[in-house]
Amino acid sequence: MSEQKSGTEREATPVFEAAEYDDGSITYPPHPVGPNGSERVGTIDLGDYEGRVITWTTSMATPPGVREPNTLAIVEFDLGEGYDGPPVRALGQVAEDAEGDTYAVDIGERVEPVHADELREPGAGIREPESQSWNGFRFRPVDDE
Amino acid sequence: MERVAIIGASMTQFGQRDAWVRELLAEAGEAALSDAGIDGDDVEHLYVSNMASGEFEGQTGVPNALAHDLDALPAYTARIDQTSSSGGAGVYAAWQSVASGASDLTMLVGGEKMTHRTTAEATDVIASLTHPVEYKHGVTLPSFAGLTARLYLDTYDAPRESLGKVAVKNHRNGVDNPHAQFRKEVDLDTVLDSPMVADPLRLYDFCPITDGSAALVFCPESVAAEYVPEDEYAVISGIGGATDTHVVHERADPTTMGGVVDSSAIAYEMAGIGPDDVDVAELHDMFTILEFLQSEDLGFFEKGEGWKAVEEGVTDRDGDLPINTSGGLKSKGHPLGASGVAQVYEIYQQLTGNAGPRQVEADTGLACNVGGFGNCVTTTIMEANQ
């Protein structure tokens, strides 16, 4: 991963991976067994979808290796009229604008995922750095693009 | 199935303590043995509720250490870790050991040593319970509270002040609890003007970081009177445990704690009562918003109406349903593994008439202990033997 950090040089586009199951439901993150015991049959890239903010907070006291303050939102994705499974949501940091200021968001606001190479400093907190990924997707208001 | 009685209880001073986890556990354990009038070697099963002694202090194997320190050898021992609900899960394990007939005398000691760590470090130890997709965003339990509080206030059109009134009430109750970390009243302006922690929640919406321990002694109801006078024991009439999603954002309704709904349904059915029969309750107010969510999901109030009960004084010590007469986690403190045990300690004191200035009229009490952000829950219902 580390040699692919530059967005322009990255060989593969990062995937916001959600799982699709044989009953049509989708979960983020993926689970080995889906809702109601359903079997995983595929992957959906949530990076292709917009969503709306369900709720948000700004955390003023953050753990080691985390930006401070840290604005977080829970976003529910709009997967189109063809999807009738349980709501698909993600918790994520709210992105920063070109000046480095975190975007202001509010309940109901439309947002889109934007990839970040490192969301918090691996190894600064208690979690073993090699045990998980540290890149991922933040959210930014759609109107600001 | 044998009904289970609680015949002894203790809790240490909660707060910033010089003692380490082994010493805290032994202090509560020794006091509970004394309260029940038994010796360590009478104990057949010894459970320790503790979330993270290894992570906080580098001390593992605490049940073995405690059994040796209390001369409880060769009792069967086990550590019960269910994060913040380790205490409630320990009550469940202790109840199960006696109800099943596996043990005729069980002791449960819950404890945690936390305050030697910085707030950021302690917060990170607790946040390590989260899924990797949550942890990498720097989420903390307080930030889950901020996210949920904003949604609750927006969905149910509740005033921000109502959350502050939970803190005011529980601090007022804590003044009369000699073991509480904070024995100081706070007014609503102080709560609402305190530093922002996780918007819209402020410092006084959160419980402190705490060292402390609490202990309980369990035996079959049929022999309880052999240990203590008949009005000095209480009976566990119902208990239920349940688990909700690990990933918090995957819950169908983020303002409902499914684990509280499910665990209390089991406990009510076992006890043969409903929420209206509860006279006093200890809820897991790690954050003020949690008292609203639990009071609704336990069936005390309609969904979205819990805030009104606080506004109207229903949950005050002299109200129709006193909640957190101990001061709650908010003022008493929250030494993770000890908290669920200390909740039952308070209900036991209330049901045996030993709550002193905190005493309320109660024949039936309920304790709801929550781990994570509602991830794991134990609900315990107890009856007085008077």
Coordinates of C-alpha atoms in Angstrom, one line a residue:
Chain A
M1 CA 0.0 0.0 0.0
S2 CA 2.7 2.5 1.0
E3 CA 4.3 2.6 -2.4
Q4 CA 0.8 3.5 -3.9
K5 CA 0.1 6.4 -1.7
S6 CA 0.1 9.1 -4.4
G7 CA -3.4 9.3 -5.9
T8 CA -2.1 9.9 -9.4
E9 CA 0.3 7.0 -9.2
R10 CA -2.1 4.5 -7.6
E11 CA -2.4 1.5 -9.8
A12 CA -5.9 0.4 -8.6
T13 CA -8.7 2.8 -7.6
P14 CA -9.6 2.3 -3.9
V15 CA -12.8 0.4 -3.4
F16 CA -15.4 1.4 -0.7
E17 CA -16.2 -2.3 -0.3
A18 CA -19.7 -3.4 0.7
A19 CA -21.0 -6.9 0.4
E20 CA -24.0 -8.1 -1.6
Y21 CA -25.9 -11.2 -0.5
D22 CA -28.1 -13.7 -2.2
D23 CA -31.3 -12.1 -0.7
G24 CA -30.5 -8.8 -2.3
S25 CA -29.3 -7.1 0.8
I26 CA -26.1 -5.1 1.1
T27 CA -24.0 -4.5 4.2
Y28 CA -21.1 -2.2 5.0
P29 CA -18.8 -3.5 6.2
P30 CA -19.0 -7.0 4.6
H31 CA -19.7 -9.9 7.0
P32 CA -19.0 -13.6 6.4
V33 CA -22.8 -14.2 6.9
G34 CA -25.3 -11.7 5.7
P35 CA -28.7 -10.6 7.2
N36 CA -31.1 -13.5 7.9
G37 CA -28.3 -16.0 7.2
S38 CA -27.9 -14.9 3.6
E39 CA -24.8 -15.9 1.6
R40 CA -22.4 -13.3 0.1
V41 CA -22.6 -13.2 -3.7
G42 CA -20.7 -10.1 -4.6
T43 CA -19.2 -6.7 -3.9
I44 CA -20.6 -3.2 -4.3
D45 CA -18.3 -0.2 -4.5
L46 CA -20.0 2.5 -2.4
G47 CA -17.6 5.0 -3.8
D48 CA -19.9 5.2 -6.8
Y49 CA -22.9 6.4 -4.7
E50 CA -23.9 9.5 -2.9
G51 CA -25.8 9.6 0.4
R52 CA -27.3 11.8 3.0
V53 CA -26.1 12.7 6.5
I54 CA -28.2 10.9 9.1
T55 CA -26.3 12.6 12.0
W56 CA -23.0 14.1 12.8
T57 CA -20.7 15.2 15.7
T58 CA -17.4 16.9 16.2
S59 CA -15.3 15.1 18.7
M60 CA -13.0 17.6 20.6
A61 CA -11.0 15.1 22.6
T62 CA -9.6 12.4 20.3
P63 CA -7.4 9.3 20.9
P64 CA -3.7 9.1 19.9
G65 CA -3.0 9.5 16.2
V66 CA -6.4 11.0 15.4
R67 CA -6.9 14.6 14.0
E68 CA -8.4 17.0 16.5
P69 CA -11.1 18.1 16.3
N70 CA -12.6 15.1 14.4
T71 CA -15.9 15.7 12.7
L72 CA -17.7 12.4 12.0
A73 CA -21.0 11.6 10.2
I74 CA -23.2 8.6 9.7
V75 CA -24.3 8.6 6.1
E76 CA -27.0 6.6 4.5
F77 CA -26.4 5.7 0.8
D78 CA -28.9 6.2 -1.9
L79 CA -28.6 3.0 -3.8
G80 CA -31.5 3.7 -6.2
E81 CA -35.1 2.6 -6.5
G82 CA -34.1 -1.0 -7.3
Y83 CA -32.7 -1.6 -3.9
D84 CA -35.2 -2.5 -1.2
G85 CA -32.9 -4.2 1.5
P86 CA -32.0 -2.7 4.8
P87 CA -30.5 0.8 4.8
V88 CA -26.8 0.9 3.9
R89 CA -24.9 3.3 6.0
A90 CA -21.3 4.2 6.9
L91 CA -19.6 6.1 9.7
G92 CA -16.9 8.3 8.4
Q93 CA -14.8 11.4 8.9
V94 CA -16.0 14.6 7.2
A95 CA -13.5 15.7 4.6
E96 CA -11.5 18.9 4.6
D97 CA -11.6 21.6 1.9
A98 CA -8.7 23.0 -0.1
E99 CA -7.8 25.3 2.8
G100 CA -7.7 22.3 5.3
D101 CA -10.9 23.3 7.0
T102 CA -13.4 20.5 7.7
Y103 CA -16.6 21.0 5.7
A104 CA -19.7 21.9 7.7
V105 CA -22.5 19.3 7.3
D106 CA -26.0 19.0 8.6
I107 CA -28.6 16.3 9.0
G108 CA -30.1 15.5 5.6
E109 CA -27.2 17.0 3.6
R110 CA -26.1 15.2 0.4
V111 CA -22.6 14.0 0.5
E112 CA -20.2 11.9 -1.5
P113 CA -17.2 9.7 -0.5
V114 CA -13.7 10.9 -1.1
H115 CA -10.7 8.7 -0.5
A116 CA -8.0 9.4 2.1
D117 CA -4.8 7.5 2.2
E118 CA -4.5 7.6 6.0
L119 CA -7.4 8.4 8.3
R120 CA -5.4 8.1 11.5
E121 CA -1.8 7.4 12.3
P122 CA -1.2 3.6 12.4
G123 CA 0.4 2.4 15.6
A124 CA -0.3 5.6 17.6
G125 CA -3.2 4.0 19.3
I126 CA -3.7 0.6 20.9
R127 CA -4.7 -1.3 17.7
E128 CA -2.0 -3.4 16.1
P129 CA -1.0 -1.5 12.9
E130 CA -0.9 -4.6 10.7
S131 CA -4.3 -5.9 11.8
Q132 CA -6.3 -3.6 9.7
S133 CA -6.2 -0.9 6.9
W134 CA -5.9 2.8 7.7
N135 CA -7.0 4.3 4.4
G136 CA -10.7 4.8 3.6
F137 CA -13.4 7.2 2.6
R138 CA -14.4 10.6 4.1
F139 CA -17.5 12.5 3.1
R140 CA -17.8 15.9 1.5
P141 CA -20.9 17.9 0.6
V142 CA -21.9 17.3 -3.0
D143 CA -22.7 21.0 -3.6
D144 CA -19.1 22.0 -2.8
E145 CA -17.6 20.1 -5.7
Chain B
M1 CA -34.4 -23.9 38.1
E2 CA -33.3 -22.7 41.5
R3 CA -34.0 -19.1 42.3
V4 CA -30.9 -17.1 43.3
A5 CA -30.5 -14.8 46.2
I6 CA -27.9 -12.1 46.9
I7 CA -26.8 -12.3 50.5
G8 CA -23.9 -9.9 50.6
A9 CA -22.5 -6.9 48.7
S10 CA -19.8 -4.2 48.9
M11 CA -18.3 -1.5 46.9
T12 CA -15.1 0.5 47.3
Q13 CA -14.7 4.2 47.1
F14 CA -14.9 5.1 43.5
G15 CA -12.6 7.7 42.1
Q16 CA -8.9 8.3 41.6
R17 CA -7.3 5.6 43.7
D18 CA -3.7 4.7 44.5
A19 CA -4.5 1.0 44.6
W20 CA -4.0 -1.2 41.5
V21 CA -6.5 -3.6 40.1
R22 CA -5.5 -6.6 42.3
E23 CA -5.8 -4.5 45.4
L24 CA -9.1 -2.9 44.4
L25 CA -10.6 -6.4 43.7
A26 CA -9.4 -7.7 47.0
E27 CA -10.8 -4.7 48.9
A28 CA -14.3 -5.2 47.6
G29 CA -14.1 -9.0 47.8
E30 CA -13.0 -9.0 51.4
A31 CA -15.8 -6.6 52.3
A32 CA -18.4 -8.7 50.5
L33 CA -17.3 -11.9 52.3
S34 CA -17.6 -10.0 55.6
D35 CA -21.0 -8.6 54.6
A36 CA -22.3 -12.2 53.9
G37 CA -20.6 -13.6 57.0
I38 CA -18.6 -16.2 55.0
D39 CA -14.9 -17.0 54.5
G40 CA -13.0 -17.1 51.2
D41 CA -12.8 -20.9 51.2
D42 CA -16.6 -21.1 51.4
V43 CA -16.8 -19.8 47.8
E44 CA -17.3 -22.4 45.2
H45 CA -17.3 -20.1 42.1
L46 CA -15.4 -16.8 41.9
Y47 CA -16.0 -14.5 38.9
V48 CA -14.1 -11.3 38.1
S49 CA -15.8 -8.8 35.9
N50 CA -13.0 -6.8 34.2
M51 CA -12.6 -5.3 30.7
A52 CA -9.0 -4.6 30.3
S53 CA -6.6 -5.1 33.2
G54 CA -4.0 -6.3 30.7
E55 CA -4.4 -3.3 28.4
F56 CA -4.6 -0.7 31.3
E57 CA -2.0 -2.2 33.7
G58 CA -0.3 -5.2 32.2
Q59 CA -1.9 -7.4 34.8
T60 CA -3.7 -10.5 33.5
G61 CA -5.0 -13.5 35.4
V62 CA -6.8 -11.4 37.9
P63 CA -9.4 -14.1 39.0
N64 CA -6.5 -16.4 40.1
A65 CA -4.8 -13.5 41.9
L66 CA -8.0 -12.6 43.7
A67 CA -8.8 -16.3 44.7
H68 CA -5.3 -16.5 46.2
D69 CA -5.5 -13.1 48.0
L70 CA -8.9 -14.0 49.6
D71 CA -8.0 -17.6 50.4
A72 CA -10.8 -18.7 48.1
L73 CA -8.8 -21.7 46.8
P74 CA -9.7 -24.0 45.1
A75 CA -12.8 -22.2 43.8
Y76 CA -13.5 -22.3 40.1
T77 CA -12.5 -18.9 38.7
A78 CA -13.1 -17.0 35.5
R79 CA -12.8 -13.5 34.1
I80 CA -15.9 -12.1 32.5
D81 CA -15.1 -9.5 29.8
Q82 CA -18.0 -7.9 28.0
T83 CA -16.5 -4.4 27.8
S84 CA -18.5 -1.8 29.8
S85 CA -21.1 -4.5 30.5
S86 CA -18.6 -6.9 32.1
G87 CA -20.3 -6.3 35.4
G88 CA -23.8 -7.2 34.2
A89 CA -22.4 -10.2 32.3
G90 CA -20.7 -11.2 35.6
V91 CA -24.0 -11.1 37.4
Y92 CA -25.4 -13.3 34.7
A93 CA -22.5 -15.8 35.0
A94 CA -22.9 -15.8 38.8
W95 CA -26.7 -16.2 38.6
Q96 CA -26.2 -19.1 36.1
S97 CA -23.7 -20.9 38.3
V98 CA -26.1 -21.0 41.2
A99 CA -29.4 -21.4 39.2
S100 CA -27.9 -24.4 37.4
G101 CA -26.8 -26.1 40.6
A102 CA -23.1 -25.9 39.6
S103 CA -22.3 -23.8 42.7
D104 CA -24.0 -23.3 46.0
L105 CA -22.0 -20.2 46.9
T106 CA -20.6 -17.8 44.2
M107 CA -18.9 -14.5 44.6
L108 CA -18.6 -11.9 41.8
V109 CA -16.1 -9.1 42.0
G110 CA -16.0 -6.4 39.3
G111 CA -13.2 -3.9 39.1
E112 CA -11.1 -1.7 36.9
K113 CA -8.0 0.5 37.3
M114 CA -8.0 3.4 34.8
T115 CA -7.0 6.8 36.1
H116 CA -3.2 6.2 35.7
R117 CA -3.8 6.5 32.0
T118 CA -4.4 9.8 30.2
T119 CA -7.9 10.5 29.1
A120 CA -6.8 10.0 25.4
E121 CA -5.2 6.6 26.3
A122 CA -8.1 5.4 28.3
T123 CA -10.6 6.5 25.6
D124 CA -8.5 4.6 23.0
V125 CA -8.5 1.4 25.2
I126 CA -12.3 1.6 25.3
A127 CA -12.6 2.5 21.6
S128 CA -10.6 -0.6 20.7
L129 CA -13.9 -2.5 21.1
T130 CA -15.0 -1.0 17.7
H131 CA -14.9 -2.6 14.3
P132 CA -11.8 -1.7 12.2
V133 CA -14.0 0.4 9.8
E134 CA -15.0 2.5 12.8
Y135 CA -11.7 2.5 14.6
K136 CA -9.7 3.9 11.7
H137 CA -11.9 7.0 11.6
G138 CA -10.9 7.8 15.2
V139 CA -14.4 7.1 16.6
T140 CA -14.7 7.0 20.4
L141 CA -17.6 6.0 22.6
P142 CA -18.3 9.7 23.4
S143 CA -18.5 10.4 19.7
F144 CA -21.1 7.7 19.3
A145 CA -23.0 9.5 22.1
G146 CA -22.7 12.8 20.2
L147 CA -24.0 11.3 17.0
T148 CA -26.9 9.6 18.7
A149 CA -27.8 12.6 20.9
R150 CA -28.0 14.9 17.8
L151 CA -30.3 12.4 16.0
Y152 CA -32.5 11.9 19.1
L153 CA -33.0 15.6 19.7
D154 CA -33.8 16.2 16.0
T155 CA -36.1 13.1 15.6
Y156 CA -38.1 13.7 18.8
D157 CA -37.9 17.5 19.0
A158 CA -36.4 17.2 22.5
P159 CA -34.7 20.3 24.0
R160 CA -30.9 20.2 24.6
E161 CA -31.6 21.2 28.2
S162 CA -33.4 17.9 28.9
L163 CA -30.1 16.0 28.5
G164 CA -28.5 18.4 30.9
K165 CA -31.2 17.7 33.4
V166 CA -30.1 14.0 33.5
A167 CA -26.7 15.2 34.7
V168 CA -28.2 17.6 37.2
K169 CA -30.4 14.8 38.7
N170 CA -27.7 12.2 38.9
H171 CA -25.2 14.6 40.5
R172 CA -27.9 15.5 43.0
N173 CA -28.4 11.8 43.8
G174 CA -24.6 11.2 44.1
V175 CA -24.3 13.7 46.9
D176 CA -25.8 11.1 49.2
N177 CA -23.6 8.2 48.0
P178 CA -20.5 8.0 50.2
H179 CA -18.7 5.9 47.5
A180 CA -19.4 8.2 44.6
Q181 CA -16.5 9.9 42.7
F182 CA -18.3 13.2 42.7
R183 CA -20.5 14.3 45.6
K184 CA -21.3 17.7 44.3
E185 CA -24.5 19.2 42.8
V186 CA -24.2 20.9 39.5
D187 CA -26.8 23.3 38.1
L188 CA -28.1 23.3 34.5
D189 CA -26.1 26.4 33.4
T190 CA -22.9 24.7 34.5
V191 CA -23.7 21.6 32.4
L192 CA -24.8 23.7 29.4
D193 CA -21.7 26.0 29.6
S194 CA -19.2 23.2 30.1
P195 CA -16.6 22.5 27.4
M196 CA -17.8 20.8 24.2
V197 CA -16.7 17.2 24.0
A198 CA -18.7 15.6 21.2
D199 CA -21.1 18.2 19.8
P200 CA -23.9 18.6 21.0
L201 CA -22.7 16.9 24.2
R202 CA -20.5 18.7 26.7
L203 CA -18.2 17.6 29.6
Y204 CA -21.0 17.2 32.1
D205 CA -22.9 14.9 29.7
F206 CA -20.2 12.3 30.3
C207 CA -19.2 10.0 33.1
P208 CA -15.6 10.3 34.5
I209 CA -12.7 7.9 34.2
T210 CA -12.7 5.9 37.5
D211 CA -10.9 3.4 39.6
G212 CA -13.0 1.1 41.8
S213 CA -14.5 -2.3 42.6
A214 CA -17.7 -3.8 43.7
A215 CA -18.7 -7.3 44.8
L216 CA -21.8 -9.5 45.4
V217 CA -22.3 -12.9 47.0
F218 CA -24.9 -15.3 45.6
C219 CA -26.5 -18.5 46.9
P220 CA -29.8 -20.5 46.3
E221 CA -32.8 -18.7 47.7
S222 CA -33.7 -21.8 49.6
V223 CA -30.6 -21.5 51.9
A224 CA -30.2 -17.7 52.0
A225 CA -31.8 -17.4 55.4
E226 CA -29.0 -19.7 56.7
Y227 CA -26.5 -16.9 56.0
V228 CA -28.3 -13.7 56.7
P229 CA -31.6 -12.5 58.3
E230 CA -34.6 -12.8 55.9
D231 CA -34.9 -9.0 55.3
E232 CA -31.2 -8.8 54.4
Y233 CA -31.3 -10.6 51.1
A234 CA -32.8 -10.0 47.8
V235 CA -33.7 -12.3 45.0
I236 CA -32.9 -12.2 41.3
S237 CA -36.4 -12.8 39.8
G238 CA -35.4 -12.2 36.2
I239 CA -32.3 -11.8 34.1
G240 CA -31.6 -11.5 30.4
G241 CA -28.6 -10.8 28.2
A242 CA -28.6 -9.8 24.6
T243 CA -26.2 -8.6 21.9
D244 CA -26.7 -5.9 19.2
T245 CA -24.6 -5.2 16.1
H246 CA -20.9 -4.7 16.5
V247 CA -21.0 -2.0 13.9
V248 CA -23.1 0.7 15.3
H249 CA -24.2 2.3 12.0
E250 CA -25.8 -1.0 10.9
R251 CA -28.7 -0.7 13.4
A252 CA -32.1 -0.2 11.8
D253 CA -33.0 2.6 14.2
P254 CA -29.9 4.4 15.7
T255 CA -32.1 5.7 18.6
T256 CA -33.1 2.3 19.7
M257 CA -30.9 0.0 21.7
G258 CA -32.0 -3.5 20.6
G259 CA -29.9 -5.2 23.2
V260 CA -31.9 -3.3 25.9
V261 CA -35.2 -4.3 24.3
D262 CA -34.3 -7.9 23.9
S263 CA -32.5 -8.4 27.3
S264 CA -35.3 -6.8 29.2
A265 CA -38.0 -8.8 27.4
I266 CA -36.3 -12.0 28.7
A267 CA -35.9 -10.6 32.2
Y268 CA -39.5 -9.4 32.4
E269 CA -40.8 -12.7 31.2
M270 CA -38.7 -14.6 33.7
A271 CA -39.8 -12.3 36.6
G272 CA -43.4 -12.4 35.4
I273 CA -43.7 -8.6 35.6
G274 CA -43.7 -5.7 33.2
P275 CA -42.0 -2.3 33.2
D276 CA -44.8 -0.7 35.2
D277 CA -44.0 -3.0 38.1
V278 CA -40.5 -1.6 38.6
D279 CA -40.1 0.7 41.6
V280 CA -36.4 1.8 41.2
A281 CA -33.9 1.4 38.4
E282 CA -30.2 1.8 37.8
L283 CA -29.4 2.6 34.2
H284 CA -26.1 2.8 32.4
D285 CA -25.8 6.6 32.1
M286 CA -22.2 6.6 30.7
F287 CA -23.6 9.5 28.7
T288 CA -26.7 11.5 29.5
I289 CA -28.4 10.4 26.2
L290 CA -28.1 6.7 27.3
E291 CA -30.6 7.3 30.2
F292 CA -33.2 8.4 27.7
L293 CA -32.6 5.5 25.3
Q294 CA -32.7 2.9 28.1
S295 CA -35.7 4.3 29.9
E296 CA -37.6 4.0 26.6
D297 CA -36.2 0.7 25.4
L298 CA -36.9 -0.9 28.8
G299 CA -40.6 0.1 28.3
F300 CA -40.7 2.7 31.1
F301 CA -41.7 5.4 28.7
E302 CA -42.9 5.6 25.0
K303 CA -40.2 5.9 22.3
G304 CA -39.2 9.6 22.1
E305 CA -40.8 10.4 25.5
G306 CA -38.0 9.6 27.9
W307 CA -36.8 13.2 27.9
K308 CA -40.2 14.4 29.1
A309 CA -40.0 12.1 32.2
V310 CA -36.8 13.8 33.2
E311 CA -38.3 17.2 32.6
E312 CA -41.3 16.4 34.7
G313 CA -39.3 14.9 37.6
V314 CA -40.8 11.4 37.2
T315 CA -37.3 9.9 37.5
D316 CA -36.2 12.1 40.5
R317 CA -35.5 10.3 43.8
D318 CA -39.0 11.4 45.0
G319 CA -40.6 10.7 41.6
D320 CA -42.8 7.8 40.5
L321 CA -39.8 5.9 39.1
P322 CA -36.5 6.9 40.7
I323 CA -33.7 6.3 38.2
N324 CA -30.0 6.2 39.3
T325 CA -30.5 6.8 43.0
S326 CA -26.8 5.9 43.4
G327 CA -25.8 9.0 41.3
G328 CA -25.4 6.7 38.3
L329 CA -22.2 6.3 36.3
K330 CA -22.4 10.0 35.8
S331 CA -21.6 11.0 39.4
K332 CA -20.6 7.7 41.0
G333 CA -18.0 7.0 38.3
H334 CA -17.5 4.2 35.8
P335 CA -14.7 1.8 36.5
L336 CA -15.8 -0.4 33.6
G337 CA -15.9 -3.9 35.0
A338 CA -17.2 -2.7 38.4
S339 CA -20.1 -0.6 37.1
G340 CA -22.7 -3.4 36.4
V341 CA -21.9 -4.9 39.8
A342 CA -22.2 -1.6 41.5
Q343 CA -25.6 -1.1 39.9
V344 CA -26.9 -4.3 41.5
Y345 CA -25.2 -3.3 44.7
E346 CA -27.4 -0.1 44.7
I347 CA -30.6 -2.1 44.0
Y348 CA -29.7 -4.6 46.7
Q349 CA -29.2 -1.7 49.2
Q350 CA -32.6 -0.3 48.1
L351 CA -34.4 -3.6 48.4
T352 CA -32.9 -4.4 51.8
G353 CA -33.6 -1.0 53.2
N354 CA -30.0 -0.1 53.6
A355 CA -29.7 2.8 51.2
G356 CA -29.6 5.5 53.9
P357 CA -30.4 9.0 52.7
R358 CA -30.9 7.5 49.2
Q359 CA -33.6 5.1 50.3
V360 CA -36.8 5.0 48.3
E361 CA -40.0 2.8 48.6
A362 CA -39.2 -0.3 46.5
D363 CA -40.1 -3.9 46.3
T364 CA -38.8 -4.5 42.8
G365 CA -35.7 -3.0 41.2
L366 CA -34.0 -3.2 37.8
A367 CA -30.4 -2.8 36.7
C368 CA -29.5 -2.3 33.0
N369 CA -25.8 -2.6 32.2
V370 CA -24.7 -1.6 28.7
G371 CA -21.4 -2.5 26.9
G372 CA -20.0 -0.6 23.9
F373 CA -22.7 1.7 22.6
G374 CA -25.5 -0.8 23.3
N375 CA -23.5 -3.6 21.8
C376 CA -24.0 -6.0 24.8
V377 CA -26.6 -5.6 27.5
T378 CA -27.6 -7.4 30.7
T379 CA -30.9 -6.5 32.4
T380 CA -31.4 -7.8 36.0
I381 CA -34.6 -7.7 37.9
M382 CA -34.6 -8.1 41.7
E383 CA -37.2 -8.5 44.4
A384 CA -37.1 -7.6 48.1
N385 CA -37.6 -10.5 50.5
Q386 CA -39.7 -8.4 52.9

